[in-house]
Amino acid sequence: MWLLKYSKRLALVQLLLLQLLWLNPAAAKKDKPDISSHKLDNAPVNFFYFDDSNTILLHDREAGLVHRSEDAGKTWDKVDVEAGKAWDMWRHPYDNQKAYVMGKASTHWHTNDQGKTWQDFEIPRARPSLVRAPLSFHAKNSDKVLIHGEVCRIGGILDCTQTTFYTSNGFKEISLLRRDTRGCVFAHATPEFDTGDGEKADDRVVCVTTGRTSNDRREHRLAVSDNYFEDEHEPALEGDRTVQGLLSVAVVKGYLVAAVRAPNTDELAMYVTDDASVWHRAVFPTDSRLKEDAYTILESTSYSIQVDVLAVDPPTPMGVLFTSNSNGTYFTRNIQHTNRNIHGIVDFEKVQGIQGIVLVNVVDNFKEVERSFGQEEKRLKTQISFDDGREFQDLTVDEKSLHLHSVTEMKNIGRVFSSPAPGVVMGVGNIGKYLKGYEEGDLYVSDDAGLTWTLALEEAHKYEFGDQGSILLAIYDEGPTDVIQYSLNHGKKWHKVDLPEGKIRAKALTTTPDATSMKFFLWGTKGGGSKTEHWVFSIDFEDMHEDKCKDTDFEKWAARVDKDGKRSCVMGRKQFFYRRKADADCFIREKKFEEIEPKFDTCKCTEEDFECDYNFVRSKDRKECVRDGPLPDPKGACKNGAKKYKASSGYRKIPGNGCKGGVDLEGEKERECEDTLKPIVSGEINTERTAFPARSFRNYFYLERAGSSSDSSKAGEDETVVMRTDKSEVYISRDHGKTWDQILKGEEIKDVYPHPHFSDVCFFVTTGKRVYYTINRGDTYGHFDAKLEPTRDSALPALAFHADYKDWLIWTGAQDCDKDNRNCHNDALYSTDRGGTWEYLARYVRKCEFIKEEGRGDKQKLVYCERFKDEKPDGPLQLQSSDNWFAKAETHFNNIVDFATMSEFIIVATRDDSDSLKVDASVDGQTFADALFPSNFNVPVQKAYTVLDSHTHAVFMHVTVGNRQDAEYGSIIKSNSNGTSYVLSLNNVNRNRPGYVDFEKMLGLEGVALVNVVSNIEEAEKGSGKKLKTMITHNDGAEWSLLKAPRNDPEGKSYDCSTGDCSLHLHGYTERRDPRATFSSPSAVGLMMAVGNVGEYLTEKSEKTSDTFITRDGGIEWQAVKKGNYMWEYGDQGSIIIIVRDTVSTDEVFYSLDEGQTWTPYRFSKKKVHVAILSTVPSDNSLNFLLWGQEEDSDSEIVTFNLDFSQIKERQEKCKLDPKDPDSDYYLWEPKHPLSDSNCLFGHVAQYLRKLPNRDCKNGQSIQHYFNKGENCECTRVDFECDYNFEPAKDGSCKLVSGLKPPDHSKICKEDPEKMSYFKPTGYRRVPLSTCEGGNELEKYESKEVPCRGHEEDFKEAHRGLGGFWIFMLAVVLPIGIASTVGYWVWQNWDGKFGKIRLGEQGSAFDADRPWIKYPVLAVSGIVAVLAAVPLLVGSLWRWASGLFGGGRRYTTRGSFARGRGDYAVVDEDELLGEDEDEEV
């Protein structure tokens, strides 16, 4: 009875419980997850979880909206961001409360509470950067953010200044960090990075910035600041030297990494620091080089960097995996033939949360792929390493090899294989020999971190991990599906659940970043085309019936095991986790958002726990650490005859390694004292003679290895020279002419083409279709066959090259030749695989060129061709362009003479309807504008243009005025900053018959140039010989003066200057045998050498009348150093100068170690040699030189002599570079204008690093000579030149040309809509290089300021100020008082002597008979005139004493000479445009 009653009561309780559960479904435990759906209006472009939360932000860019969900996607709300304005969305990587929405313009938003509320902020006058991530974060203080923006003119994208801003208080205030940046990061950009300077370096920012004088990426540099760039410094990357060519900077775990591009190559150097203070170059094995866009910094550890380096170029790229030592400086090879895609993505991933486990895909048939040029398909195999890449093994399923799709084929967001769920790994792939297609794969799972694998689900699936690995979720990924599947036992058993909206195509499946949540988020699409619907789903496992796990449900799991399944050590520790057992029927639940922390057991030390100590490197077999050069002598332990001392064993324990006991390799070792000694030097100059069976050298080229290339250790050793003889035989030397080898024997080499942009690459063109090449300076050679034989036009190159892609070529070949190989026309073909395949580009061309240059947009395929109209070789030439290989072409001009491409401009010479020449210019390669010459210029068709230079933001052009044979001359005109408006710079400048001009700019120094002018024009045109004078400009052509003559000749005797018209005159380019023999070198700043004479005119170049001169101050003062004609070369950046007789045979050279103050003879040959050429590397940074010539008693062979100065004792120590240190071997030199009392040049004081001449040391690594640009100076006359339609008058002022109108300055308002006003023309315009401020601003002087249209009210407001009385006092009374005083001084001190000073043929600066000089205070107009003239008065005193150099054609770099770009057929630098009578040039 009792039992019956009890049973009834129990049944009643159960019934009540069931009723309660029915009434409250939330309390019921379920057997499947809850799934809710939400339809979106558009496809999301970005969504993410806030870490440790269920909050998701989703960005709809099409609608410009951001949506937010607090419950992992069940419900959604729009956030408080202005509708339609959201362009981009970012999450703070280290603060789970903060996110950012970037607008298209200046307004943006940020949240501090996971998107509940939003605050707007603005970047002053800027928009977010389009070329890099707009935000950079601080890992330790989330209120500190860097903002990368663009400040653009006219709302365009081509005229923008990359500018970085910052906030230090969470966007309450935003300030300018720095202009002209190319990417900035906080040093504390990751939690692992530690500067070691505490709070001092908390605000340290590292930026890549433009160069001090140029935006050219070759001059980009690194700048560091600890106070948001209130001040900055440039860190030394290479020892004590700064480095240019910075590409990017990034923080990787505990390392700050900078990539530097070496000039004239695609090789890179990597520099690494672990404290943002001391930098080291990363050293890779010598057979592996970093290349631009060809290396990938992978996910690294806290104790090493891992890098994949491209080994085989696209279209089938493969790489090599390297791992660094603990400070990131030495890299060792892990595994070869890694799989990469063309974007640099590598099949590489670490198993998250576990030290030392790495999965990679490698190319098994690498040999066939490398040989096939993209025709052979890669066969991939998956490999895994459990010891940080030291050893790799196959993945296996029941002892069968498994291969998985990896990072190059991302099918989901986030990591590919793993998550923080310890040891649980999944992937899609197949069993077999190689990896098959994705849709042929199945889903596999491993719960022992990849050691063993099992099949999870057939067919490919997207997958995710939840509840620390308790839940595995997957969805079919080969097409639409209406189910998801999940597993609660590490993938052994799977359950299906229907999706509520029918079949969808899965696009992304994700969960919280820490994989601790039991909620998942799925995005998919339904339908297709215009009817595509976007759905998101929330999948929630929290209400399922599984209990919370107990302690007995967890296991101690060893994270890493060896091949035998035993626990293994990494970094001195064994790692293990307490994780849920696979078959436990429970969820972890309460540890949501709490990652499982690993536990560690300490290991005994083994050899793997040690790395090489400083000054030691791994031996070739990798088995021991051997010394790398001399060892330091510890505290004088080797003094007093000691033979041995105690020092490092060569090993040190890897920092952070936790091993104890066991092997100890760190102990000191007894070493020989002789190990501390440097190699013994002979102290002598070494000479190597080589003879060649030929009568002459045809050409030679240096393939110089840059010092900032990836293997800089060979930069000084590998000084490669290529030479071709008159027998069409080619020789190569890898050691600057000490030894030579003949290459390509049996081939008749017609031409040699060094690649103008990549110095490792050189092409050898035969007389037929076969072309040979080397891409590694002669290590190996390849060849291709062109479809056509090379052009028969000897004035045109057969090959044209791309500035960025070394394998992109244009071939100009001869077509339809007659039986005598004449009367051909040219067709152009292109190749993008270094001649592997050729396609037609254009027919009936004269020449074609790639137009890619810095600042000309991103149209890499832009090509210009000169084509004959209607394919008639006797018809007019058209200029056409195309950016799609001439599938579609645009005709710019229908009747051109030629075009020239330079660093900043493209200049085209055309014939107009009157058959007269006209010039057009372009800065972007796509749009042209008429070049406005001075209106009194008239250029007949039989004359010519010669483009001289365009590297100072202006074009210098020589316009031929007289072309009588042997009496050619013309005028130099100079453009404004866009190459369209020209003013006269100088008349009567000498040129020769082929069109070359005596014009040369000083290399390495702004605005200095030399010319030779014809002083007897009338006589020369009547048949008399030219009388030349040398003139110099120090302000970029605005003013010219004669060279000041030195007092004494080389023997100390005074020059005869009794006639009074006595100055220095120099032989220029038109007389130069070797165009590479420039006066100056960019690496020897301030130095120039030349041959000439002192007198009234330049005399014939002879031993009796000519001397050799040097200047050390940029041409102001000159010294005669040797009687007669000498050739010269600079070495070690000017610390050594060598000269040799030019016109007579000799057996000796002279060298100077003190900038030419003293000279030492050296006999290099037992026989007299007629030296034709003296050469060295283009950078002038070598201690080796080459003499090219022929011995007196031989007419059947030619010789070279290598002169090696590297052993002389005076150049053994490396110079100490720290100009602030009193013991530094360098000083700061400030060039000046000879007409100025200050050191201001172009409106600022420029400082250059120069070696002290008396210091016995070598420069070594290339120095960035331009050290600092000081504050801007006040403007003076030398900062201005004559404006358009104005010309210099005899008194030096600028006068309007009779009958012409001043230029319209209001155009500036149209060019810059933000401009509020402009000044009417005064006759002067600022020299483009000048940065002067205030002072005598001649472009505003006596000029009326006029408001721009639409800015009248702003103009009035800005100019509202003082009352009438003060205006009268300041504008009238005070100037009159000052003018009276100055004028009275002039009147009192005038003695008429200034009137005798002449500037060429321009007359005096002043005239003593002018009434305002005699009566300085006669009238207000006179007062104003005096004020305007005082700078000229002071300047005239200096003008008499001024002087510098003239002559020669301008070449931008010595590299352009040494690489064979010395004739006008290659038009990258100077170009002759036009005709000279009937002869085409």
PDB file of C-alpha atoms in Angstrom, residues 1183-1328:
ATOM      1  CA  LEU A1183      89.451  50.499 -54.174  1.00  0.00           C
ATOM      2  CA  ASN A1184      90.055  48.847 -57.551  1.00  0.00           C
ATOM      3  CA  PHE A1185      90.563  50.618 -60.875  1.00  0.00           C
ATOM      4  CA  LEU A1186      90.996  49.472 -64.475  1.00  0.00           C
ATOM      5  CA  LEU A1187      93.269  50.915 -67.122  1.00  0.00           C
ATOM      6  CA  TRP A1188      92.274  50.026 -70.694  1.00  0.00           C
ATOM      7  CA  GLY A1189      94.820  50.558 -73.435  1.00  0.00           C
ATOM      8  CA  GLN A1190      97.543  49.331 -75.753  1.00  0.00           C
ATOM      9  CA  GLU A1191     101.252  48.964 -75.122  1.00  0.00           C
ATOM     10  CA  GLU A1192     103.558  51.006 -77.334  1.00  0.00           C
ATOM     11  CA  ASP A1193     105.254  48.070 -79.061  1.00  0.00           C
ATOM     12  CA  SER A1194     102.070  46.131 -79.851  1.00  0.00           C
ATOM     13  CA  ASP A1195      99.401  46.568 -82.484  1.00  0.00           C
ATOM     14  CA  SER A1196      97.899  43.077 -82.295  1.00  0.00           C
ATOM     15  CA  GLU A1197      96.705  42.978 -78.702  1.00  0.00           C
ATOM     16  CA  ILE A1198      95.069  45.206 -76.157  1.00  0.00           C
ATOM     17  CA  VAL A1199      95.631  45.160 -72.408  1.00  0.00           C
ATOM     18  CA  THR A1200      93.923  45.916 -69.121  1.00  0.00           C
ATOM     19  CA  PHE A1201      95.646  46.696 -65.841  1.00  0.00           C
ATOM     20  CA  ASN A1202      93.825  46.173 -62.562  1.00  0.00           C
ATOM     21  CA  LEU A1203      95.137  48.505 -59.867  1.00  0.00           C
ATOM     22  CA  ASP A1204      94.142  47.275 -56.405  1.00  0.00           C
ATOM     23  CA  PHE A1205      94.537  49.801 -53.576  1.00  0.00           C
ATOM     24  CA  SER A1206      92.747  47.670 -50.969  1.00  0.00           C
ATOM     25  CA  GLN A1207      96.035  46.642 -49.338  1.00  0.00           C
ATOM     26  CA  ILE A1208      97.466  50.091 -48.693  1.00  0.00           C
ATOM     27  CA  LYS A1209      97.830  50.748 -44.980  1.00  0.00           C
ATOM     28  CA  GLU A1210      96.041  54.096 -45.123  1.00  0.00           C
ATOM     29  CA  ARG A1211      92.778  52.383 -46.099  1.00  0.00           C
ATOM     30  CA  GLN A1212      92.554  49.477 -43.645  1.00  0.00           C
ATOM     31  CA  GLU A1213      90.500  50.956 -40.826  1.00  0.00           C
ATOM     32  CA  LYS A1214      86.858  51.783 -41.387  1.00  0.00           C
ATOM     33  CA  CYS A1215      86.055  55.438 -40.813  1.00  0.00           C
ATOM     34  CA  LYS A1216      84.084  56.300 -37.710  1.00  0.00           C
ATOM     35  CA  LEU A1217      80.795  57.873 -38.727  1.00  0.00           C
ATOM     36  CA  ASP A1218      79.317  60.148 -36.088  1.00  0.00           C
ATOM     37  CA  PRO A1219      79.599  63.826 -36.978  1.00  0.00           C
ATOM     38  CA  LYS A1220      78.619  64.834 -33.438  1.00  0.00           C
ATOM     39  CA  ASP A1221      81.560  62.929 -31.967  1.00  0.00           C
ATOM     40  CA  PRO A1222      84.749  65.050 -31.763  1.00  0.00           C
ATOM     41  CA  ASP A1223      86.740  61.976 -32.818  1.00  0.00           C
ATOM     42  CA  SER A1224      84.581  61.332 -35.861  1.00  0.00           C
ATOM     43  CA  ASP A1225      86.345  60.908 -39.187  1.00  0.00           C
ATOM     44  CA  TYR A1226      83.659  63.015 -40.859  1.00  0.00           C
ATOM     45  CA  TYR A1227      82.541  66.620 -40.808  1.00  0.00           C
ATOM     46  CA  LEU A1228      79.414  68.399 -41.976  1.00  0.00           C
ATOM     47  CA  TRP A1229      80.001  70.465 -45.101  1.00  0.00           C
ATOM     48  CA  GLU A1230      77.570  73.212 -46.086  1.00  0.00           C
ATOM     49  CA  PRO A1231      77.657  74.296 -49.756  1.00  0.00           C
ATOM     50  CA  LYS A1232      76.832  77.892 -50.498  1.00  0.00           C
ATOM     51  CA  HIS A1233      76.028  80.231 -53.350  1.00  0.00           C
ATOM     52  CA  PRO A1234      79.008  82.469 -54.132  1.00  0.00           C
ATOM     53  CA  LEU A1235      76.668  85.483 -54.244  1.00  0.00           C
ATOM     54  CA  SER A1236      75.426  84.872 -50.716  1.00  0.00           C
ATOM     55  CA  ASP A1237      77.004  85.727 -47.368  1.00  0.00           C
ATOM     56  CA  SER A1238      75.238  82.798 -45.725  1.00  0.00           C
ATOM     57  CA  ASN A1239      75.334  79.088 -46.426  1.00  0.00           C
ATOM     58  CA  CYS A1240      71.832  79.182 -47.818  1.00  0.00           C
ATOM     59  CA  LEU A1241      71.392  77.350 -51.106  1.00  0.00           C
ATOM     60  CA  PHE A1242      67.924  77.047 -52.635  1.00  0.00           C
ATOM     61  CA  GLY A1243      66.375  78.660 -49.608  1.00  0.00           C
ATOM     62  CA  HIS A1244      67.824  76.351 -46.979  1.00  0.00           C
ATOM     63  CA  VAL A1245      71.081  75.266 -45.405  1.00  0.00           C
ATOM     64  CA  ALA A1246      72.028  71.801 -46.633  1.00  0.00           C
ATOM     65  CA  GLN A1247      74.556  69.691 -44.741  1.00  0.00           C
ATOM     66  CA  TYR A1248      76.562  66.912 -46.352  1.00  0.00           C
ATOM     67  CA  LEU A1249      78.717  64.285 -44.683  1.00  0.00           C
ATOM     68  CA  ARG A1250      82.285  64.359 -45.920  1.00  0.00           C
ATOM     69  CA  LYS A1251      85.349  62.464 -44.792  1.00  0.00           C
ATOM     70  CA  LEU A1252      88.113  64.543 -43.294  1.00  0.00           C
ATOM     71  CA  PRO A1253      90.848  64.505 -45.962  1.00  0.00           C
ATOM     72  CA  ASN A1254      93.643  63.882 -43.454  1.00  0.00           C
ATOM     73  CA  ARG A1255      92.126  60.760 -41.873  1.00  0.00           C
ATOM     74  CA  ASP A1256      93.693  57.417 -42.806  1.00  0.00           C
ATOM     75  CA  CYS A1257      90.591  55.275 -43.063  1.00  0.00           C
ATOM     76  CA  LYS A1258      88.186  54.016 -45.705  1.00  0.00           C
ATOM     77  CA  ASN A1259      84.562  54.919 -46.231  1.00  0.00           C
ATOM     78  CA  GLY A1260      83.530  51.346 -47.081  1.00  0.00           C
ATOM     79  CA  GLN A1261      79.751  50.966 -47.105  1.00  0.00           C
ATOM     80  CA  SER A1262      78.040  53.660 -49.170  1.00  0.00           C
ATOM     81  CA  ILE A1263      77.282  56.765 -47.170  1.00  0.00           C
ATOM     82  CA  GLN A1264      74.128  58.800 -47.371  1.00  0.00           C
ATOM     83  CA  HIS A1265      75.981  62.047 -47.931  1.00  0.00           C
ATOM     84  CA  TYR A1266      72.987  64.352 -47.673  1.00  0.00           C
ATOM     85  CA  PHE A1267      72.812  64.579 -43.903  1.00  0.00           C
ATOM     86  CA  ASN A1268      70.354  67.270 -43.037  1.00  0.00           C
ATOM     87  CA  LYS A1269      68.191  69.997 -44.462  1.00  0.00           C
ATOM     88  CA  GLY A1270      68.139  72.869 -41.991  1.00  0.00           C
ATOM     89  CA  GLU A1271      65.545  75.547 -41.500  1.00  0.00           C
ATOM     90  CA  ASN A1272      64.445  77.564 -44.488  1.00  0.00           C
ATOM     91  CA  CYS A1273      66.236  80.841 -45.173  1.00  0.00           C
ATOM     92  CA  GLU A1274      64.862  84.201 -46.185  1.00  0.00           C
ATOM     93  CA  CYS A1275      64.498  84.659 -49.926  1.00  0.00           C
ATOM     94  CA  THR A1276      67.108  86.526 -51.949  1.00  0.00           C
ATOM     95  CA  ARG A1277      67.602  87.220 -55.652  1.00  0.00           C
ATOM     96  CA  VAL A1278      69.356  83.887 -56.178  1.00  0.00           C
ATOM     97  CA  ASP A1279      66.135  82.048 -55.290  1.00  0.00           C
ATOM     98  CA  PHE A1280      64.386  83.453 -58.363  1.00  0.00           C
ATOM     99  CA  GLU A1281      64.556  83.267 -62.123  1.00  0.00           C
ATOM    100  CA  CYS A1282      62.757  85.223 -64.829  1.00  0.00           C
ATOM    101  CA  ASP A1283      59.083  84.379 -65.314  1.00  0.00           C
ATOM    102  CA  TYR A1284      57.500  83.338 -68.611  1.00  0.00           C
ATOM    103  CA  ASN A1285      57.684  86.129 -71.234  1.00  0.00           C
ATOM    104  CA  PHE A1286      60.348  87.896 -69.147  1.00  0.00           C
ATOM    105  CA  GLU A1287      64.080  87.788 -69.814  1.00  0.00           C
ATOM    106  CA  PRO A1288      67.241  88.939 -68.003  1.00  0.00           C
ATOM    107  CA  ALA A1289      68.137  92.567 -68.673  1.00  0.00           C
ATOM    108  CA  LYS A1290      71.672  93.919 -68.700  1.00  0.00           C
ATOM    109  CA  ASP A1291      71.378  94.976 -65.078  1.00  0.00           C
ATOM    110  CA  GLY A1292      70.411  91.437 -64.021  1.00  0.00           C
ATOM    111  CA  SER A1293      66.743  92.230 -63.431  1.00  0.00           C
ATOM    112  CA  CYS A1294      63.903  90.519 -65.266  1.00  0.00           C
ATOM    113  CA  LYS A1295      62.152  92.607 -67.922  1.00  0.00           C
ATOM    114  CA  LEU A1296      59.034  91.890 -69.957  1.00  0.00           C
ATOM    115  CA  VAL A1297      59.870  91.013 -73.547  1.00  0.00           C
ATOM    116  CA  SER A1298      58.731  93.841 -75.789  1.00  0.00           C
ATOM    117  CA  GLY A1299      55.246  93.303 -77.211  1.00  0.00           C
ATOM    118  CA  LEU A1300      54.371  90.360 -74.967  1.00  0.00           C
ATOM    119  CA  LYS A1301      51.930  89.940 -72.088  1.00  0.00           C
ATOM    120  CA  PRO A1302      52.728  88.686 -68.593  1.00  0.00           C
ATOM    121  CA  PRO A1303      51.594  85.136 -67.757  1.00  0.00           C
ATOM    122  CA  ASP A1304      48.181  84.516 -66.198  1.00  0.00           C
ATOM    123  CA  HIS A1305      48.819  83.578 -62.556  1.00  0.00           C
ATOM    124  CA  SER A1306      45.134  83.054 -61.821  1.00  0.00           C
ATOM    125  CA  LYS A1307      45.501  79.534 -63.226  1.00  0.00           C
ATOM    126  CA  ILE A1308      46.852  78.491 -59.839  1.00  0.00           C
ATOM    127  CA  CYS A1309      43.338  78.852 -58.446  1.00  0.00           C
ATOM    128  CA  LYS A1310      42.023  76.246 -60.889  1.00  0.00           C
ATOM    129  CA  GLU A1311      44.900  73.872 -60.122  1.00  0.00           C
ATOM    130  CA  ASP A1312      44.349  74.144 -56.364  1.00  0.00           C
ATOM    131  CA  PRO A1313      40.704  74.778 -55.371  1.00  0.00           C
ATOM    132  CA  GLU A1314      41.773  75.439 -51.766  1.00  0.00           C
ATOM    133  CA  LYS A1315      44.019  78.316 -52.831  1.00  0.00           C
ATOM    134  CA  MET A1316      42.584  81.567 -51.503  1.00  0.00           C
ATOM    135  CA  SER A1317      44.603  84.082 -53.512  1.00  0.00           C
ATOM    136  CA  TYR A1318      47.396  84.647 -56.018  1.00  0.00           C
ATOM    137  CA  PHE A1319      49.882  87.386 -56.873  1.00  0.00           C
ATOM    138  CA  LYS A1320      50.009  89.168 -60.174  1.00  0.00           C
ATOM    139  CA  PRO A1321      53.255  88.607 -62.101  1.00  0.00           C
ATOM    140  CA  THR A1322      56.320  90.649 -61.165  1.00  0.00           C
ATOM    141  CA  GLY A1323      58.662  89.170 -63.753  1.00  0.00           C
ATOM    142  CA  TYR A1324      60.176  86.673 -61.330  1.00  0.00           C
ATOM    143  CA  ARG A1325      59.312  83.119 -60.428  1.00  0.00           C
ATOM    144  CA  ARG A1326      60.793  80.954 -57.730  1.00  0.00           C
ATOM    145  CA  VAL A1327      63.446  78.406 -58.696  1.00  0.00           C
ATOM    146  CA  PRO A1328      61.635  75.030 -58.358  1.00  0.00           C
TER     147      PRO A1328
END
